[in-house]
């Protein structure tokens, strides 16, 4: 049985005539890592601030367990927040920053000392307690901000793009550390980012948002390989789209007429009908490309390489097939070298995904 920790029902927030959050409903399991993902202005940070109690709710309800927290002030929700800029006090030492909340609670000095030392050690900051934020690195500042939140022993941890100020390599390292910390503590965590790779790497569940709405909610694998619409497919990763009409449906396969030929894909219980306009989606790394014609001629297109980019672990190709252009990623490029000229593309039926056509 699912243990739902945070329940959001028809949550709405307006700023004047702008609907920032539009009837959002979600159920977040206890101890899970859930990410709000979407472009700037989609409502993800506003939703997080509603959970934290920094904004009042216009419509809908927020529950922590069985408790509705709509009218509960932020400091009584037992949910702490880590901000994008960390919000550390620059004139205070790391020890003073981390212990600030405990001093507000008027705990005994001994207990404060013990809890701070334990938290700093857990986050690898024990040797930095007497330094100010300006004397430590960005990654260490991020951990200090996290320590200040975790030391309060919250039931929920809210993070608003906490890694956006770090360089690319450090972001990868810190996000791995953050996920390990979250797993070891088993704390319910809600995370906001616009970085698709980051969301896929660290989340148990992802809520993809657009224009104030959650357009898809599910595990990373499902979000990436089974998007519900073209927005999700295009925003989360790189997508190739092929427009066509349903020409035949069997229990095992669906056939789509794309004008110059027919493509087949596995029937994953899609709710479609004959003659319906649809969009096929396939990821660049799942397309097979070769100089020789494949033995199986199923879903094979002839094309010509237009351009390529060497990315290190793979080469990205742009291939023109008639009026269409495909993006194809070939991994381990050292084994085949760089291809050019005419090529064959094979679109495996198990890798094609069906999306509704949108006007």
Coordinates of C-alpha atoms in Angstrom, one line a residue:
X1 CA 0.0 0.0 0.0
X2 CA 1.3 3.4 -1.0
X3 CA 2.3 5.7 1.9
X4 CA 1.3 9.2 0.7
X5 CA 3.1 11.9 2.5
X6 CA 2.2 15.1 0.6
X7 CA -1.1 15.3 -1.2
X8 CA -1.9 18.3 -3.5
X9 CA -5.5 18.8 -4.6
X10 CA -6.6 21.2 -7.3
X11 CA -3.9 23.7 -6.3
X12 CA -4.3 27.1 -7.9
X13 CA -2.2 30.3 -7.4
X14 CA -2.8 33.6 -9.3
X15 CA -0.7 36.8 -9.5
X16 CA -3.1 39.4 -10.8
X17 CA -4.4 38.0 -14.1
X18 CA -1.7 35.4 -14.4
X19 CA -2.5 31.9 -13.3
X20 CA 0.9 30.6 -12.1
X21 CA -0.4 27.3 -10.9
X22 CA -3.5 25.9 -12.5
X23 CA -5.4 23.1 -10.6
X24 CA -2.4 20.9 -9.9
X25 CA -3.1 17.6 -8.2
X26 CA -0.3 15.2 -7.1
X27 CA 0.4 12.5 -4.5
X28 CA 4.0 12.3 -3.3
X29 CA 5.1 9.2 -1.4
X30 CA 6.8 9.3 1.9
X31 CA 10.6 9.1 1.6
X32 CA 10.6 9.6 -2.2
X33 CA 12.5 12.1 -4.3
X34 CA 10.1 14.0 -6.5
X35 CA 11.2 16.6 -9.1
X36 CA 9.2 19.5 -10.6
X37 CA 10.6 19.9 -14.1
X38 CA 9.8 22.5 -16.7
X39 CA 10.8 25.6 -18.5
X40 CA 11.0 29.1 -16.9
X41 CA 7.6 30.4 -15.9
X42 CA 5.9 27.0 -15.9
X43 CA 4.9 27.2 -12.2
X44 CA 7.3 24.8 -10.6
X45 CA 8.9 27.2 -8.1
X46 CA 5.5 28.7 -7.3
X47 CA 4.3 25.2 -6.5
X48 CA 7.3 24.6 -4.2
X49 CA 6.7 27.9 -2.4
X50 CA 3.1 27.0 -1.9
X51 CA 4.3 23.8 -0.2
X52 CA 6.7 25.7 1.9
X53 CA 4.0 28.2 3.0
X54 CA 5.7 31.2 1.5
X55 CA 2.6 31.9 -0.7
X56 CA -1.0 31.6 0.3
X57 CA -3.3 29.2 -1.6
X58 CA -6.0 30.7 -3.8
X59 CA -7.8 27.4 -4.5
X60 CA -7.2 23.8 -3.6
X61 CA -5.6 22.0 -0.6
X62 CA -2.2 20.9 0.5
X63 CA -1.9 18.0 3.0
X64 CA 1.1 16.8 4.9
X65 CA 0.0 13.4 6.0
X66 CA -3.6 13.9 7.2
X67 CA -3.0 17.5 8.1
X68 CA -4.2 20.3 5.8
X69 CA -1.6 23.0 5.9
X70 CA -3.3 25.7 3.9
X71 CA -3.5 28.0 6.9
X72 CA -0.4 26.7 8.7
X73 CA 2.5 29.3 8.6
X74 CA 5.7 28.2 7.0
X75 CA 7.7 27.8 10.3
X76 CA 5.1 25.4 11.6
X77 CA 5.0 23.1 8.6
X78 CA 8.1 21.1 9.5
X79 CA 9.4 21.5 5.9
X80 CA 12.7 23.3 5.3
X81 CA 13.8 24.9 2.0
X82 CA 17.2 25.2 0.3
X83 CA 17.3 28.2 -2.0
X84 CA 19.0 28.7 -5.4
X85 CA 21.5 31.2 -3.9
X86 CA 21.8 29.2 -0.6
X87 CA 20.9 32.3 1.5
X88 CA 23.8 31.8 3.9
X89 CA 24.6 34.7 6.3
X90 CA 27.9 36.0 4.9
X91 CA 29.1 37.4 8.3
X92 CA 28.5 34.2 10.2
X93 CA 30.7 31.1 10.3
X94 CA 29.4 27.8 8.9
X95 CA 28.8 26.7 12.5
X96 CA 26.7 29.8 13.2
X97 CA 24.8 29.4 9.9
X98 CA 24.0 25.8 10.5
X99 CA 23.0 26.3 14.2
X100 CA 20.9 29.3 13.5
X101 CA 17.5 27.5 13.5
X102 CA 18.4 25.6 16.7
X103 CA 19.2 28.8 18.5
X104 CA 15.9 30.2 17.5
X105 CA 14.3 27.1 19.1
X106 CA 16.3 28.0 22.2
X107 CA 17.9 24.5 22.6
X108 CA 20.6 23.9 25.1
X109 CA 24.2 24.9 24.0
X110 CA 25.4 21.3 24.4
X111 CA 22.6 19.8 22.3
X112 CA 23.2 22.5 19.6
X113 CA 27.0 21.7 19.6
X114 CA 26.4 17.9 19.3
X115 CA 23.8 18.2 16.5
X116 CA 25.9 20.6 14.5
X117 CA 29.0 18.5 14.8
X118 CA 27.1 15.4 13.7
X119 CA 25.5 17.1 10.7
X120 CA 28.7 18.8 9.5
X121 CA 30.5 15.4 9.7
X122 CA 27.7 13.7 7.9
X123 CA 28.1 16.2 5.0
X124 CA 31.9 16.3 5.0
X125 CA 32.1 19.9 6.4
X126 CA 33.6 19.2 9.9
X127 CA 36.8 21.0 9.1
X128 CA 35.1 24.1 7.9
X129 CA 33.0 25.1 10.9
X130 CA 34.9 28.3 11.7
X131 CA 35.0 29.6 8.1
X132 CA 32.6 32.1 6.6
X133 CA 30.7 31.3 3.4
X134 CA 33.1 33.5 1.3
X135 CA 36.0 31.3 2.4
X136 CA 34.6 28.0 1.0
X137 CA 33.7 26.7 -2.4
X138 CA 30.4 26.7 -4.1
X139 CA 29.9 23.0 -3.5
X140 CA 30.7 23.4 0.2
X141 CA 28.3 26.3 0.4
X142 CA 25.6 24.1 -1.1
X143 CA 26.3 21.4 1.5
X144 CA 26.2 24.1 4.3
X145 CA 22.8 25.3 3.1
X146 CA 21.7 21.6 3.1
X147 CA 23.1 21.1 6.6
X148 CA 21.2 24.1 7.9
X149 CA 18.0 22.5 6.6
X150 CA 18.6 18.9 7.6
X151 CA 19.6 19.9 11.2
X152 CA 16.1 20.9 11.8
X153 CA 15.0 17.3 11.2
X154 CA 12.2 18.3 8.9
X155 CA 9.6 15.8 7.6
X156 CA 10.0 17.3 4.1
X157 CA 13.0 18.9 2.3
X158 CA 12.2 21.4 -0.4
X159 CA 15.0 22.4 -2.9
X160 CA 14.7 25.2 -5.4
X161 CA 17.3 24.7 -8.1
X162 CA 20.1 24.4 -5.5
X163 CA 22.8 23.3 -8.0
X164 CA 22.2 26.0 -10.7
X165 CA 25.1 28.2 -9.5
X166 CA 27.7 25.3 -9.8
X167 CA 29.9 24.4 -12.8
X168 CA 28.8 21.4 -14.8
X169 CA 31.2 18.8 -13.4
X170 CA 30.6 19.8 -9.8
X171 CA 26.8 19.7 -10.4
X172 CA 27.1 16.1 -11.4
X173 CA 29.1 15.2 -8.3
X174 CA 26.9 17.2 -5.9
X175 CA 23.7 15.8 -7.3
X176 CA 25.0 12.3 -6.7
X177 CA 25.9 13.2 -3.1
X178 CA 22.5 14.8 -2.6
X179 CA 20.7 11.6 -3.8
X180 CA 22.8 9.4 -1.5
X181 CA 22.0 11.7 1.5
X182 CA 18.3 11.6 0.7
X183 CA 18.3 7.9 0.4
X184 CA 20.2 7.4 3.6
X185 CA 17.9 9.7 5.6
X186 CA 14.7 8.5 3.9
X187 CA 13.4 12.1 3.9
X188 CA 10.6 13.1 1.5
X189 CA 12.2 15.5 -0.9
X190 CA 10.7 17.8 -3.5
X191 CA 13.2 19.3 -6.0
X192 CA 12.8 22.0 -8.6
X193 CA 14.9 22.2 -11.8
X194 CA 14.8 23.0 -15.5
X195 CA 17.7 20.6 -16.2
X196 CA 16.2 17.5 -17.8
X197 CA 19.3 15.4 -17.3
X198 CA 19.4 16.3 -13.6
X199 CA 15.8 15.3 -13.1
X200 CA 16.2 12.0 -14.9
X201 CA 19.3 11.2 -12.8
X202 CA 18.1 11.8 -9.3
X203 CA 14.3 11.4 -9.2
X204 CA 12.0 8.6 -8.2
X205 CA 9.2 10.6 -9.8
X206 CA 9.1 13.6 -12.1
X207 CA 6.2 16.1 -12.5
X208 CA 6.7 17.8 -15.9
X209 CA 5.0 21.2 -15.8
X210 CA 3.9 23.6 -18.5
X211 CA 1.8 26.8 -18.3
X212 CA 1.0 26.1 -14.7
X213 CA -0.2 22.6 -15.2
X214 CA 1.3 19.2 -14.6
X215 CA 1.3 17.6 -18.0
X216 CA 2.8 14.3 -16.9
X217 CA 3.7 12.7 -13.6
X218 CA 5.7 9.4 -13.4
X219 CA 9.0 7.7 -13.0
X220 CA 12.0 8.9 -15.1
X221 CA 11.9 5.9 -17.5
X222 CA 8.3 6.5 -18.3
X223 CA 8.7 10.2 -18.7
X224 CA 11.6 9.7 -21.2
X225 CA 10.3 6.7 -23.2
X226 CA 6.6 7.0 -22.8
X227 CA 5.8 10.7 -22.9
X228 CA 2.1 11.6 -23.1
X229 CA 2.4 14.4 -25.6
X230 CA 4.9 16.2 -27.9
X231 CA 5.7 18.8 -25.3
X232 CA 7.0 16.3 -22.8
X233 CA 8.8 14.3 -25.6
X234 CA 10.5 17.4 -26.9
X235 CA 11.4 19.0 -23.5
X236 CA 12.7 15.9 -21.8
X237 CA 15.7 14.9 -24.0
X238 CA 15.9 15.0 -27.8
X239 CA 13.0 13.7 -29.9
X240 CA 12.4 12.8 -33.6
X241 CA 8.8 13.3 -34.7
X242 CA 7.1 11.7 -37.7
X243 CA 3.6 12.7 -38.6
X244 CA 1.2 10.2 -40.2
X245 CA -2.2 8.4 -40.1
X246 CA -3.2 5.0 -38.7
X247 CA -3.7 2.6 -41.6
X248 CA -4.1 -0.7 -39.7
X249 CA -4.4 -2.0 -36.1
X250 CA -3.8 -5.5 -34.8
X251 CA -3.5 -6.9 -31.3
X252 CA 0.3 -6.8 -31.7
X253 CA 1.1 -4.0 -34.1
X254 CA -0.1 -0.6 -35.3
X255 CA 0.7 0.6 -38.8
X256 CA 1.2 4.2 -39.6
X257 CA 1.1 5.7 -43.1
X258 CA 3.7 8.4 -43.3
X259 CA 2.9 9.2 -47.0
X260 CA 5.9 7.7 -48.7
X261 CA 5.8 4.4 -46.8
X262 CA 4.2 2.6 -43.8
X263 CA 5.9 2.2 -40.4
X264 CA 4.9 -0.4 -37.8
X265 CA 5.2 -0.2 -34.0
X266 CA 4.3 -2.4 -31.1
X267 CA 0.7 -1.9 -29.9
X268 CA 1.1 -0.9 -26.2
X269 CA -2.7 -0.7 -25.8
X270 CA -2.8 2.7 -27.5
X271 CA -6.3 4.1 -27.7
X272 CA -6.4 5.0 -31.4
X273 CA -8.7 4.4 -34.4
X274 CA -8.2 3.9 -38.1
X275 CA -7.5 7.1 -40.1
X276 CA -6.5 9.0 -37.0
X277 CA -3.7 11.5 -37.3
X278 CA -0.8 10.7 -34.9
X279 CA 2.8 11.5 -34.3
X280 CA 5.5 8.9 -33.9
X281 CA 8.3 9.7 -31.5
X282 CA 11.7 8.0 -31.4
X283 CA 14.8 8.9 -29.5
X284 CA 18.1 9.5 -31.3
X285 CA 20.0 6.7 -29.5
X286 CA 17.5 4.1 -30.5
X287 CA 17.7 4.6 -34.3
X288 CA 20.1 2.1 -36.0
X289 CA 22.2 3.6 -38.8
X290 CA 24.5 1.8 -41.2
X291 CA 26.1 2.1 -44.6
X292 CA 24.8 -1.3 -45.7
X293 CA 21.2 -2.1 -46.2
X294 CA 19.8 -4.0 -43.2
X295 CA 18.7 -7.7 -43.6
X296 CA 15.3 -6.8 -42.4
X297 CA 13.6 -4.1 -44.5
X298 CA 11.0 -3.3 -41.8
X299 CA 10.9 0.4 -40.9
X300 CA 14.0 1.2 -43.0
X301 CA 14.5 4.7 -44.5
X302 CA 17.2 5.8 -46.9
X303 CA 19.0 9.1 -46.1
X304 CA 22.0 11.3 -46.4
X305 CA 24.1 12.6 -43.6
X306 CA 23.8 16.4 -43.5
X307 CA 26.1 17.2 -40.5
X308 CA 27.6 15.7 -37.4
X309 CA 28.9 16.7 -34.0
X310 CA 31.5 14.8 -32.0
X311 CA 30.4 14.9 -28.3
X312 CA 32.9 12.4 -26.9
X313 CA 30.9 9.4 -25.8
X314 CA 28.8 9.6 -29.0
X315 CA 28.5 11.3 -32.4
X316 CA 25.3 13.1 -33.2
X317 CA 24.3 13.0 -36.8
X318 CA 21.6 15.0 -38.7
X319 CA 20.3 12.8 -41.5
X320 CA 18.0 13.9 -44.3
X321 CA 15.4 11.4 -45.5
X322 CA 13.4 13.0 -48.2
X323 CA 11.6 15.9 -46.6
X324 CA 12.4 14.7 -43.1
X325 CA 15.4 15.3 -40.9
X326 CA 16.4 12.8 -38.2
X327 CA 18.8 13.2 -35.3
X328 CA 20.8 10.0 -34.7
X329 CA 23.2 9.3 -31.9
X330 CA 25.9 6.6 -32.4
X331 CA 27.7 5.6 -29.3
X332 CA 31.3 4.3 -29.0
X333 CA 32.3 6.2 -32.2
X334 CA 35.9 4.9 -32.0
X335 CA 34.7 1.5 -33.2
X336 CA 33.2 2.7 -36.5
X337 CA 34.7 6.2 -37.1
X338 CA 32.8 9.1 -38.6
X339 CA 30.2 8.2 -41.2
X340 CA 29.2 10.4 -44.2
X341 CA 27.3 10.2 -47.4
X342 CA 24.3 7.9 -48.0
X343 CA 23.1 5.7 -45.1
X344 CA 20.2 3.5 -44.0
X345 CA 18.1 4.3 -40.9
X346 CA 16.2 1.5 -39.2
X347 CA 13.5 2.5 -36.7
X348 CA 12.9 -0.5 -34.4
X349 CA 9.2 -1.1 -33.9
X350 CA 9.7 -1.5 -30.1
X351 CA 11.3 1.9 -29.8
X352 CA 8.7 3.9 -31.7
X353 CA 6.1 5.6 -29.4
X354 CA 2.7 6.9 -30.5
X355 CA 1.6 10.4 -29.5
X356 CA -1.7 12.2 -30.3
X357 CA -1.5 14.8 -33.1
X358 CA -1.8 18.3 -31.8
X359 CA -3.3 21.2 -33.7

